[in-house]
Coordinates of C-alpha atoms in Angstrom, one line a residue:
M273 CA 40.6 -38.4 113.8
S274 CA 37.3 -36.8 113.0
P275 CA 36.2 -36.8 109.3
P276 CA 36.8 -33.6 107.4
T277 CA 34.0 -31.1 107.4
Q278 CA 32.4 -29.6 104.2
S279 CA 32.8 -25.9 103.5
S280 CA 29.9 -23.6 103.7
S281 CA 29.8 -23.1 100.0
Q282 CA 29.7 -26.8 99.3
S283 CA 27.0 -27.4 101.9
S284 CA 24.8 -24.7 100.3
S285 CA 25.0 -25.9 96.6
P286 CA 21.7 -27.3 95.3
P287 CA 21.7 -30.9 94.0
P288 CA 22.0 -31.3 90.2
P289 CA 18.6 -31.3 88.5
V290 CA 16.9 -34.5 88.0
A291 CA 15.7 -35.3 84.5
P292 CA 12.0 -36.1 84.1
S293 CA 11.4 -39.8 84.5
Y294 CA 10.3 -40.1 80.8
L295 CA 13.7 -38.9 79.7
R296 CA 15.9 -41.0 82.0
D297 CA 16.5 -43.6 79.3
N298 CA 17.8 -43.3 75.7
K299 CA 14.5 -44.6 74.3
H300 CA 12.4 -41.8 75.7
Q301 CA 15.1 -39.2 74.9
Q302 CA 14.9 -40.2 71.2
I303 CA 11.1 -40.0 71.3
H304 CA 11.3 -36.4 72.7
Q305 CA 13.8 -35.3 70.0
N306 CA 11.5 -36.8 67.3
Q307 CA 8.6 -34.8 68.8
Q308 CA 10.6 -31.6 68.8
Q309 CA 11.7 -32.2 65.2
Q310 CA 8.1 -33.0 64.1
L311 CA 6.9 -29.8 65.8
Q312 CA 9.5 -27.7 64.0
S313 CA 8.8 -29.3 60.6
T314 CA 5.1 -28.6 60.8
Q315 CA 5.4 -24.9 61.6
P316 CA 4.2 -23.1 58.5
L317 CA 6.5 -21.1 56.2
K318 CA 5.4 -17.5 56.4
A319 CA 4.7 -15.8 53.1
M320 CA 3.8 -12.1 52.6
L321 CA 2.1 -10.8 49.4
F322 CA 3.2 -7.5 47.8
I323 CA 0.8 -6.7 45.0
D324 CA 1.4 -4.0 42.3
G325 CA -2.3 -3.1 42.2
T326 CA -2.1 -0.8 39.2
W327 CA -0.4 -3.4 37.0
L328 CA -2.8 -6.1 38.2
Y329 CA -5.9 -3.9 37.4
Y330 CA -4.7 -3.1 33.9
S331 CA -3.6 -6.7 33.3
I332 CA -7.0 -8.2 34.3
F333 CA -9.6 -5.6 33.3
R334 CA -8.0 -3.1 30.9
R335 CA -6.5 -5.0 28.0
Q336 CA -6.3 -2.7 25.0
S337 CA -8.3 -3.7 22.0
E338 CA -5.3 -4.8 20.0
K339 CA -4.2 -7.1 22.8
L340 CA -7.6 -8.7 23.4
Q341 CA -6.9 -11.7 21.3
R342 CA -3.7 -12.4 23.4
C343 CA -5.6 -12.1 26.7
S344 CA -6.3 -15.5 28.1
I345 CA -9.2 -14.2 30.2
V346 CA -11.0 -12.7 27.2
H347 CA -10.2 -15.9 25.2
K348 CA -11.8 -18.1 27.8
F349 CA -14.7 -15.9 29.0
G350 CA -15.2 -13.4 26.2
A351 CA -14.5 -9.7 25.9
G352 CA -17.4 -8.8 28.2
W353 CA -16.5 -11.4 30.9
A354 CA -16.7 -8.8 33.7
F355 CA -20.3 -8.3 32.7
D356 CA -21.4 -11.6 34.3
H357 CA -18.4 -13.0 36.2
N358 CA -16.7 -12.2 39.5
F359 CA -13.0 -12.4 40.2
R360 CA -12.5 -14.4 43.4
W361 CA -9.8 -12.5 45.3
D362 CA -10.3 -14.9 48.3
A363 CA -9.0 -17.8 46.2
L364 CA -5.7 -16.2 45.0
P365 CA -3.8 -16.6 48.3
A366 CA -4.7 -20.3 48.6
I367 CA -3.5 -20.9 45.0
I368 CA -0.2 -19.1 45.7
C369 CA 0.4 -21.2 48.9
E370 CA -0.3 -24.4 47.0
E371 CA 2.0 -23.6 44.1
I372 CA 4.9 -22.5 46.4
Q373 CA 4.6 -25.7 48.5
R374 CA 4.5 -27.8 45.4
E375 CA 7.8 -26.2 44.3
I376 CA 9.4 -26.7 47.7
N377 CA 8.4 -30.3 47.8
K378 CA 9.8 -30.8 44.3
N379 CA 13.2 -29.2 45.1
K380 CA 13.6 -30.6 48.7
W381 CA 16.6 -28.4 49.6
S382 CA 16.9 -29.8 53.1
S383 CA 19.0 -32.2 55.1
G384 CA 16.1 -33.8 56.9
G385 CA 15.3 -36.4 54.2
G386 CA 12.6 -34.1 52.9
A387 CA 11.0 -33.5 56.3
N388 CA 11.5 -29.7 56.1
A389 CA 10.1 -29.7 52.6
D390 CA 6.7 -30.8 53.9
R391 CA 6.2 -27.6 55.9
P392 CA 2.9 -25.9 55.0
V393 CA 2.9 -22.3 53.5
E394 CA 0.6 -19.6 54.8
I395 CA 0.0 -16.0 53.7
V396 CA 0.5 -13.8 56.8
R397 CA -0.4 -10.6 55.1
A398 CA -1.5 -9.4 51.6
N399 CA -0.4 -5.8 50.8
V400 CA -1.8 -4.0 47.7
F401 CA -0.3 -0.8 46.4
T402 CA -2.1 1.4 43.8
S403 CA -2.9 5.0 42.9
M404 CA -5.7 6.7 41.1
K405 CA -6.9 10.2 40.2
K406 CA -8.9 12.2 42.7
E407 CA -11.9 12.2 40.4
T408 CA -12.0 8.4 40.0
E409 CA -15.7 7.5 40.6
A410 CA -16.5 5.5 43.8
N411 CA -18.5 3.0 41.8
S412 CA -16.1 2.6 39.0
L413 CA -14.7 -0.9 38.2
R414 CA -11.3 0.2 39.4
M415 CA -12.6 1.2 42.8
K416 CA -14.7 -1.9 43.0
M417 CA -11.8 -4.1 42.4
F418 CA -9.8 -2.7 45.3
D419 CA -12.9 -2.6 47.5
D420 CA -13.4 -6.3 46.8
M421 CA -9.8 -7.0 47.7
A422 CA -10.2 -5.1 51.0
S423 CA -13.3 -7.1 51.8
C424 CA -11.2 -10.2 51.4
N425 CA -8.7 -8.9 54.1
Y426 CA -6.1 -7.5 51.7
D427 CA -4.4 -4.4 53.1
V428 CA -5.0 -1.9 50.3
Y429 CA -2.9 1.3 50.1
K430 CA -4.3 3.9 47.7
M431 CA -2.4 7.0 46.7
V432 CA -4.1 10.0 44.9
T433 CA -2.4 11.4 41.8
E434 CA -3.2 14.6 39.9
G435 CA -1.3 14.0 36.7
T436 CA -1.5 11.2 34.1
Q437 CA 1.3 9.2 35.6
E438 CA 1.0 7.0 38.7
K439 CA 4.0 7.8 40.8
C440 CA 5.6 6.3 44.0
I441 CA 3.7 3.0 43.9
D442 CA 6.8 1.0 43.0
I443 CA 8.9 2.8 45.6
Q444 CA 6.3 2.3 48.3
L445 CA 6.0 -1.4 47.5
A446 CA 9.8 -1.9 47.5
V447 CA 10.2 -0.1 50.8
E448 CA 7.6 -2.2 52.5
M449 CA 9.1 -5.4 51.2
M450 CA 12.6 -4.4 52.4
H451 CA 11.2 -3.2 55.7
F452 CA 9.5 -6.5 56.6
A453 CA 12.6 -8.4 55.3
T454 CA 14.5 -6.9 58.2
V455 CA 11.8 -7.5 60.8
P456 CA 12.6 -10.7 62.6
D457 CA 10.2 -13.6 61.8
A458 CA 7.9 -11.3 59.7
Y459 CA 8.1 -13.6 56.6
D460 CA 10.1 -16.4 55.0
I461 CA 9.0 -15.8 51.5
A462 CA 8.2 -12.5 49.7
V463 CA 5.6 -13.0 47.0
I464 CA 5.3 -10.2 44.5
V465 CA 2.4 -9.9 42.1
T466 CA 3.6 -7.8 39.1
G467 CA 5.1 -7.9 35.6
D468 CA 7.2 -4.8 36.0
K469 CA 11.0 -5.2 35.9
D470 CA 11.5 -2.0 38.0
F471 CA 11.1 -4.2 41.1
M472 CA 14.2 -6.3 40.3
P473 CA 16.7 -4.4 42.5
A474 CA 14.3 -4.7 45.5
L475 CA 13.9 -8.5 44.8
K476 CA 17.6 -9.0 44.7
R477 CA 18.1 -7.1 48.0
T478 CA 15.3 -9.2 49.6
R479 CA 17.1 -12.4 48.6
Q480 CA 20.3 -11.0 50.0
K481 CA 18.5 -10.7 53.3
G482 CA 18.1 -14.4 53.4
K483 CA 14.5 -14.4 52.2
R484 CA 13.1 -16.4 49.3
V485 CA 11.1 -14.6 46.5
A486 CA 8.2 -15.9 44.5
L487 CA 6.7 -14.2 41.4
V488 CA 3.0 -14.1 40.4
S489 CA 2.3 -12.7 37.0
M490 CA 0.5 -13.0 33.7
R491 CA 2.3 -14.2 30.6
A492 CA 1.1 -11.4 28.3
G493 CA 2.1 -8.7 30.8
C494 CA 5.4 -10.0 32.3
N495 CA 8.7 -8.5 31.4
K496 CA 11.2 -11.1 30.1
S497 CA 13.9 -9.9 32.5
L498 CA 11.9 -11.2 35.5
L499 CA 11.9 -14.7 33.9
D500 CA 15.6 -14.8 33.1
P501 CA 17.3 -17.2 35.5
K502 CA 20.5 -15.1 35.2
S503 CA 18.6 -12.2 36.8
H504 CA 18.6 -14.0 40.2
V505 CA 15.4 -12.3 41.4
R506 CA 13.3 -15.4 42.3
D507 CA 13.6 -18.8 44.0
F508 CA 10.6 -20.5 42.3
D509 CA 9.1 -21.0 38.9
P510 CA 6.6 -18.1 38.1
I511 CA 3.0 -18.6 39.2
W512 CA 0.8 -17.7 36.3
I513 CA -2.6 -16.3 37.1
E514 CA -4.1 -17.6 33.8
D515 CA -3.3 -21.2 34.8
H516 CA -5.9 -21.0 37.5
L517 CA -8.8 -19.0 35.9
D518 CA -11.3 -21.8 36.6
R519 CA -10.8 -21.2 40.3
L520 CA -10.4 -17.4 40.2
I521 CA -13.3 -16.4 37.9
E522 CA -16.8 -17.6 38.5
P523 CA -20.2 -16.6 37.0
K524 CA -22.3 -14.1 38.9
A525 CA -25.4 -15.4 40.6
K526 CA -28.6 -14.8 38.7
G527 CA -30.1 -11.5 39.7
A528 CA -26.8 -10.2 41.1
G529 CA -26.5 -6.5 41.2
D530 CA -23.8 -4.2 39.9
R531 CA -24.1 -5.6 36.4
F532 CA -23.2 -3.4 33.4
V533 CA -25.7 -2.2 30.8
T534 CA -26.5 -4.4 27.8
A535 CA -25.0 -3.7 24.3
A536 CA -28.4 -2.5 23.2
T537 CA -28.2 0.7 25.4
T538 CA -24.7 1.5 24.1
L539 CA -25.8 0.9 20.5
K540 CA -28.8 3.3 21.0
V541 CA -26.6 6.0 22.5
V542 CA -23.9 5.8 19.8
C543 CA -26.4 5.4 16.9
N544 CA -28.4 8.5 18.0
F545 CA -25.2 10.4 18.3
L546 CA -24.1 9.5 14.8
A547 CA -27.5 10.1 13.3
S548 CA -27.8 13.6 14.7
Y549 CA -24.7 14.8 12.9
R550 CA -25.5 16.0 9.4
N551 CA -28.5 13.5 9.3
G552 CA -26.1 10.6 9.7
E553 CA -24.5 11.2 6.3
A554 CA -21.1 12.3 7.6
P555 CA -18.6 10.3 9.7
V556 CA -17.9 11.3 13.3
N557 CA -14.5 11.3 15.1
S558 CA -14.2 8.5 17.7
R559 CA -12.9 11.0 20.2
D560 CA -16.2 12.8 20.2
I561 CA -18.0 9.5 20.6
G562 CA -15.8 8.7 23.7
R563 CA -16.5 12.1 25.2
H564 CA -20.2 11.6 24.7
L565 CA -20.2 8.2 26.2
K566 CA -18.2 9.5 29.2
S567 CA -20.8 12.2 29.8
T568 CA -23.7 9.7 29.6
R569 CA -24.4 7.9 32.9
V570 CA -26.4 4.7 33.1
C571 CA -26.9 2.5 36.2
G572 CA -24.6 4.8 38.2
E573 CA -21.6 4.7 35.9
N574 CA -20.5 6.5 32.7
L575 CA -20.9 4.5 29.5
L576 CA -17.3 4.9 28.4
D577 CA -16.0 3.0 31.4
Q578 CA -18.6 0.3 30.9
V579 CA -17.7 -0.1 27.2
K580 CA -14.0 -0.4 28.1
T581 CA -14.8 -3.1 30.7
T582 CA -17.3 -5.2 28.9
H583 CA -16.0 -4.8 25.3
G584 CA -12.3 -3.8 25.6
G585 CA -12.9 -0.3 24.3
V586 CA -14.9 1.8 21.8
N587 CA -13.1 0.5 18.7
H588 CA -13.6 -3.2 19.7
F589 CA -17.3 -2.5 20.5
L590 CA -17.9 -0.8 17.1
N591 CA -16.2 -3.6 15.2
T592 CA -18.2 -6.2 17.1
H593 CA -21.3 -4.5 15.5
S594 CA -19.8 -4.0 12.1
D595 CA -23.2 -4.6 10.5
V596 CA -24.2 -1.3 12.1
F597 CA -21.1 0.8 12.0
E598 CA -18.4 1.5 9.5
V599 CA -15.0 2.3 10.9
V600 CA -12.1 4.0 9.0
L601 CA -8.8 4.2 10.9
N602 CA -6.5 7.2 10.8
G603 CA -2.8 7.2 10.1
D604 CA -2.3 8.8 13.5
A605 CA -3.9 6.8 16.3
E606 CA -3.7 9.8 18.7
R607 CA -6.3 11.6 16.6
G608 CA -8.9 8.9 16.8
F609 CA -10.7 7.3 13.9
W610 CA -13.9 7.9 11.8
V611 CA -17.2 6.2 12.5
S612 CA -20.4 6.3 10.4
L613 CA -23.7 4.4 10.1
R614 CA -23.8 1.8 7.4
D615 CA -27.5 2.2 7.0
T616 CA -28.7 5.7 7.9
K617 CA -32.4 4.8 7.5
N618 CA -32.8 1.3 8.9
W619 CA -30.5 1.3 11.9
P620 CA -33.5 1.7 14.4
T621 CA -34.9 -1.6 13.1
K622 CA -31.6 -3.4 13.8
L623 CA -31.4 -1.7 17.2
E624 CA -34.9 -3.0 18.0
L625 CA -33.9 -6.5 17.2
V626 CA -30.9 -6.3 19.6
A627 CA -33.0 -4.8 22.3
T628 CA -35.6 -7.6 22.1
K629 CA -32.8 -10.2 22.9
S630 CA -31.4 -8.2 25.8
M631 CA -32.2 -8.7 29.4
M632 CA -32.2 -5.3 31.0
S633 CA -32.6 -4.3 34.6
E634 CA -35.4 -2.0 35.6
E635 CA -33.0 0.9 36.0
E636 CA -31.5 0.3 32.5
G637 CA -34.9 0.0 31.0
N638 CA -36.0 3.3 32.5
F639 CA -33.0 4.9 30.7
Y640 CA -33.2 3.0 27.4
F641 CA -36.8 3.4 26.3
P642 CA -37.3 7.1 26.6
Y643 CA -33.8 8.0 25.6
K644 CA -33.3 10.5 22.7
Y645 CA -30.2 12.5 22.1
E646 CA -30.6 16.2 21.8
F647 CA -28.2 17.6 19.2
N648 CA -25.4 20.0 20.4
D649 CA -22.8 21.1 17.9
A650 CA -20.3 21.6 20.8
H651 CA -20.3 17.8 21.1
Y652 CA -18.6 17.4 17.7
I653 CA -15.5 19.6 18.2
F654 CA -13.0 16.9 17.2
T655 CA -15.1 16.0 14.2
E656 CA -15.3 19.5 13.0
N657 CA -11.7 20.6 13.7
N658 CA -9.5 17.7 14.5
G659 CA -10.4 15.0 12.0
N660 CA -6.8 14.6 10.9
D661 CA -4.8 12.0 9.1
I662 CA -7.5 10.3 7.1
P663 CA -5.6 8.5 4.2
F664 CA -5.3 11.0 1.4
E665 CA -6.9 8.9 -1.3
D666 CA -9.8 7.9 0.9
R667 CA -11.2 11.4 1.6
T668 CA -14.8 12.1 0.7
Q669 CA -16.9 15.2 0.4
H670 CA -18.3 14.4 3.9
L671 CA -14.9 14.8 5.7
P672 CA -14.3 18.1 7.5
S673 CA -12.5 20.5 5.2
S674 CA -10.1 21.3 8.1
A675 CA -8.8 17.7 8.3
I676 CA -5.0 17.7 8.2
F677 CA -3.7 15.0 5.9
N678 CA -1.4 12.1 6.7
T679 CA 2.1 13.1 5.5
A680 CA 3.2 9.6 4.6
E681 CA 0.0 8.8 2.7
S682 CA 0.2 12.1 0.8
E683 CA 3.7 11.4 -0.3
K684 CA 2.7 7.9 -1.3
V685 CA -0.1 9.2 -3.6
L686 CA 2.1 12.0 -5.1
M687 CA 4.9 9.6 -5.9
K688 CA 2.6 7.7 -8.2
L689 CA 2.3 10.8 -10.4
S690 CA 4.6 11.6 -13.2
V691 CA 7.2 14.3 -13.0
V692 CA 5.2 16.4 -15.6
A693 CA 2.1 16.2 -13.4
L694 CA 4.0 17.1 -10.3
R695 CA 5.5 20.2 -12.0
D696 CA 2.0 21.2 -13.0
K697 CA 0.9 21.0 -9.4
C698 CA 3.9 23.1 -8.4
R699 CA 2.9 25.8 -10.9
E700 CA -0.7 25.7 -9.5
N701 CA 0.7 26.4 -6.0
E702 CA 3.3 29.0 -7.2
L703 CA 6.2 26.7 -6.3
P704 CA 9.5 26.2 -8.1
V705 CA 9.3 23.4 -10.8
S706 CA 13.0 22.4 -10.8
G707 CA 14.5 19.4 -9.1
T708 CA 14.1 15.6 -8.9
K709 CA 10.7 13.8 -8.4
A710 CA 11.4 13.4 -4.6
T711 CA 12.2 17.2 -4.4
L712 CA 9.0 18.1 -6.1
V713 CA 6.9 15.8 -3.8
E714 CA 8.6 17.3 -0.7
R715 CA 7.8 20.8 -2.0
I716 CA 4.2 20.0 -2.6
V717 CA 3.7 18.2 0.7
G718 CA 5.2 21.1 2.6
K719 CA 2.8 23.5 1.0
M720 CA -0.2 21.2 1.7
R721 CA 0.9 20.9 5.3
K722 CA 1.1 24.7 5.7
D723 CA -2.3 25.2 4.0
A724 CA -4.0 22.5 6.0
A725 CA -2.7 24.0 9.3
N726 CA -3.9 27.5 8.3
N727 CA -7.3 26.1 7.3
F728 CA -7.5 24.1 10.6
V729 CA -7.0 27.3 12.6
S730 CA -9.3 29.5 10.5
N731 CA -12.1 27.0 10.9
I732 CA -12.0 26.7 14.7
P733 CA -15.5 27.4 16.1
A734 CA -16.2 30.8 17.6
V735 CA -16.5 29.2 21.1
I736 CA -12.9 28.3 20.9
K737 CA -11.6 31.3 19.0
Q738 CA -12.9 33.6 21.6
N739 CA -10.6 32.1 24.2
K740 CA -7.5 34.0 23.1
V741 CA -4.2 32.8 24.5
N742 CA -1.8 35.1 26.3
V743 CA 1.3 35.4 24.2
K744 CA 3.4 34.7 27.2
V745 CA 1.8 31.3 27.6
T746 CA 2.7 30.5 23.9
E747 CA 6.3 31.7 24.4
Y748 CA 6.7 29.7 27.5
L749 CA 5.5 26.5 25.8
V750 CA 7.6 27.1 22.7
G751 CA 10.6 27.6 24.9
L752 CA 10.1 24.3 26.7
I753 CA 9.9 22.4 23.5
A754 CA 12.8 24.2 21.9
D755 CA 15.0 23.5 24.9
Y756 CA 14.1 19.9 24.9
L757 CA 14.8 19.6 21.2
E758 CA 18.2 21.1 21.7
E759 CA 18.9 18.7 24.6
V760 CA 18.0 15.6 22.6
G761 CA 19.8 16.6 19.4
G762 CA 16.8 17.7 17.3
V763 CA 15.0 14.4 16.9
V764 CA 12.2 13.4 19.2
N765 CA 9.0 11.4 19.4
S766 CA 5.7 13.3 20.1
R767 CA 5.1 11.1 23.1
D768 CA 8.4 12.2 24.6
I769 CA 7.4 15.8 24.1
G770 CA 4.2 15.1 26.0
R771 CA 6.0 13.4 28.9
T772 CA 8.4 16.4 29.1
L773 CA 5.6 18.9 29.2
S774 CA 3.7 16.7 31.7
N775 CA 6.7 16.9 34.1
A776 CA 7.0 20.7 33.7
K777 CA 4.9 23.2 35.5
A778 CA 2.4 25.4 33.8
S779 CA 3.4 29.0 32.9
G780 CA 1.4 30.5 35.7
V781 CA 0.2 33.2 33.3
G782 CA -3.6 33.8 33.5
D783 CA -5.6 33.3 30.4
N784 CA -6.8 36.7 28.8
T785 CA -10.4 35.5 29.0
N786 CA -10.5 32.7 31.5
T787 CA -8.5 33.7 34.5
N788 CA -10.2 31.0 36.6
T789 CA -8.4 28.3 34.6
N790 CA -6.3 26.2 37.0
V791 CA -3.8 23.8 35.3
G792 CA -0.9 22.0 37.0
S793 CA 1.4 21.0 34.2
A794 CA 2.6 22.5 30.9
L795 CA 0.9 19.6 29.0
Q796 CA -2.4 20.4 30.5
E797 CA -2.0 24.1 29.7
L798 CA -1.1 23.2 26.0
K799 CA -4.1 20.9 25.6
L800 CA -6.4 23.5 27.2
H801 CA -5.4 26.3 24.8
F802 CA -4.3 24.4 21.7
G803 CA -6.0 21.0 21.8
G804 CA -2.8 18.9 21.4
V805 CA 0.9 18.8 20.7
Y806 CA 0.5 18.4 16.9
K807 CA -1.8 21.4 16.5
F808 CA 0.5 23.5 18.7
L809 CA 3.6 22.6 16.6
V810 CA 2.0 23.4 13.2
T811 CA 0.3 26.6 14.4
E812 CA 2.7 28.1 17.0
F813 CA 6.1 26.5 16.7
D814 CA 8.7 27.7 14.1
M815 CA 8.6 24.7 11.8
K816 CA 10.8 26.0 9.0
N817 CA 13.8 24.1 10.4
Y818 CA 11.8 21.0 11.4
E819 CA 9.6 18.3 9.7
I820 CA 7.0 15.9 11.1
E821 CA 7.0 12.2 10.1
F822 CA 4.2 9.8 10.9
S823 CA 4.7 6.0 11.3
E824 CA 2.8 3.8 8.9
S825 CA 0.5 2.6 11.7
G826 CA 0.4 5.9 13.5
E827 CA 0.3 4.0 16.8
D828 CA 3.6 5.4 18.1
G829 CA 2.9 9.1 17.7
F830 CA 5.0 11.1 15.2
M831 CA 8.6 12.1 15.0
L832 CA 9.7 15.7 15.0
K833 CA 13.1 16.0 13.2
R834 CA 15.4 18.9 12.5
R835 CA 16.0 19.3 8.8

């Protein structure tokens, strides 16, 4: 019998693959597996940076004067650190990678005996989100910061805003973070640089997508909710920028450009400005000083921005030179403070001493030595008409007669008087004399408030009085505030009124004498025609059913309350 023949399908089947010779024994198979495991363990963890640029800018460069002492950068390098130091944006990603890897190595959440914990971390992309006004100067510190970041390969996304609030930045950042969380293999770790708790929902969603989250912030500007473990918004301990200042901030090289002007130049500009007003014998409102500094350009940038950057603000600069200036604070911070020269005759000598110790650039010297301020009464509008809320007992003959008093301070002074004296004051002002001491004080204060407001309006310079306001504009603004008061129950802070007006459109009614005026919000319209919320309320709003209360510090605006 002949042997059975194979079927055609069997005869055409290829032989089984032969393993490479180096894998034909168990020893080499084990070596190959170890190599594959080693390759996988050394592949870097991908991290992507999402930077809240606006928060970062204000946290690093724009500390308010009252927070300067809490700012670790100022404490270490001085209030004018940006004058002679650079921030190394190229060093920040490396520091973040090192800190995350240290955390991973410490936790070792892996089943490979810690092998996976040794994977390096690398930043695959750095995204920066910010906004700024259209008129922001190209050579301003803010623009320079983001230009420096872009030169270090950060992807900087700038939005242009027309109002005072910076909108959509948090939304844009959150959307980008969530988008890349859904892109396969885009990143393993989302690193957010912020101190704003508004990002917490996005951070939670990112973690739900299986990504880890790291937070980079500054202690003085980080919301406590981001630090609470119960919030479940991060996988690592916070990375604090101030813990790495020695690596992030370095002195500028000698002769480096783009330095700010010396204190001598700012002193000369401010001293000349003060000395020109009533021969230096009367105080000037800080808001006028700020406006003047902003209109004065030296070395390509206005002086106000330079003072904010190098000294933390006008107030801090003036107090740094307290031997030259005397500063008197108001009860209401929104209306500035008063500044005068301590020595109206010898300040040029002091200025000369400061100048001899200063190292000016040629460009600054060309401005400094020939500089002389030419008096213009239009530069002192706030001094003449808005010098309000000087403590009642501290007023001098030099203060503007139109200054509206601080209600709290006035009541404090009047309460020290006897009932008999208060009744005499009531008679002098043709007011009823009956009632308790508190009633008499309230009656007198009400009359003083009304008289001060009337005096304030009657003393407005002709240049302002000529700009008559269309009655429809006034009615529109009154209606907005009245509706808002009704909505909130008759008690509201002045800052909330400002925010409400900022979000409302302007009336659209042309000014009687200035039809070319173009304003976008109701707040801009109010400020254009009336100067501010307080002045508008006391001059145009029906205040018979409302009263204004200032806080003791005046830093939180004022309260408008229904009687």
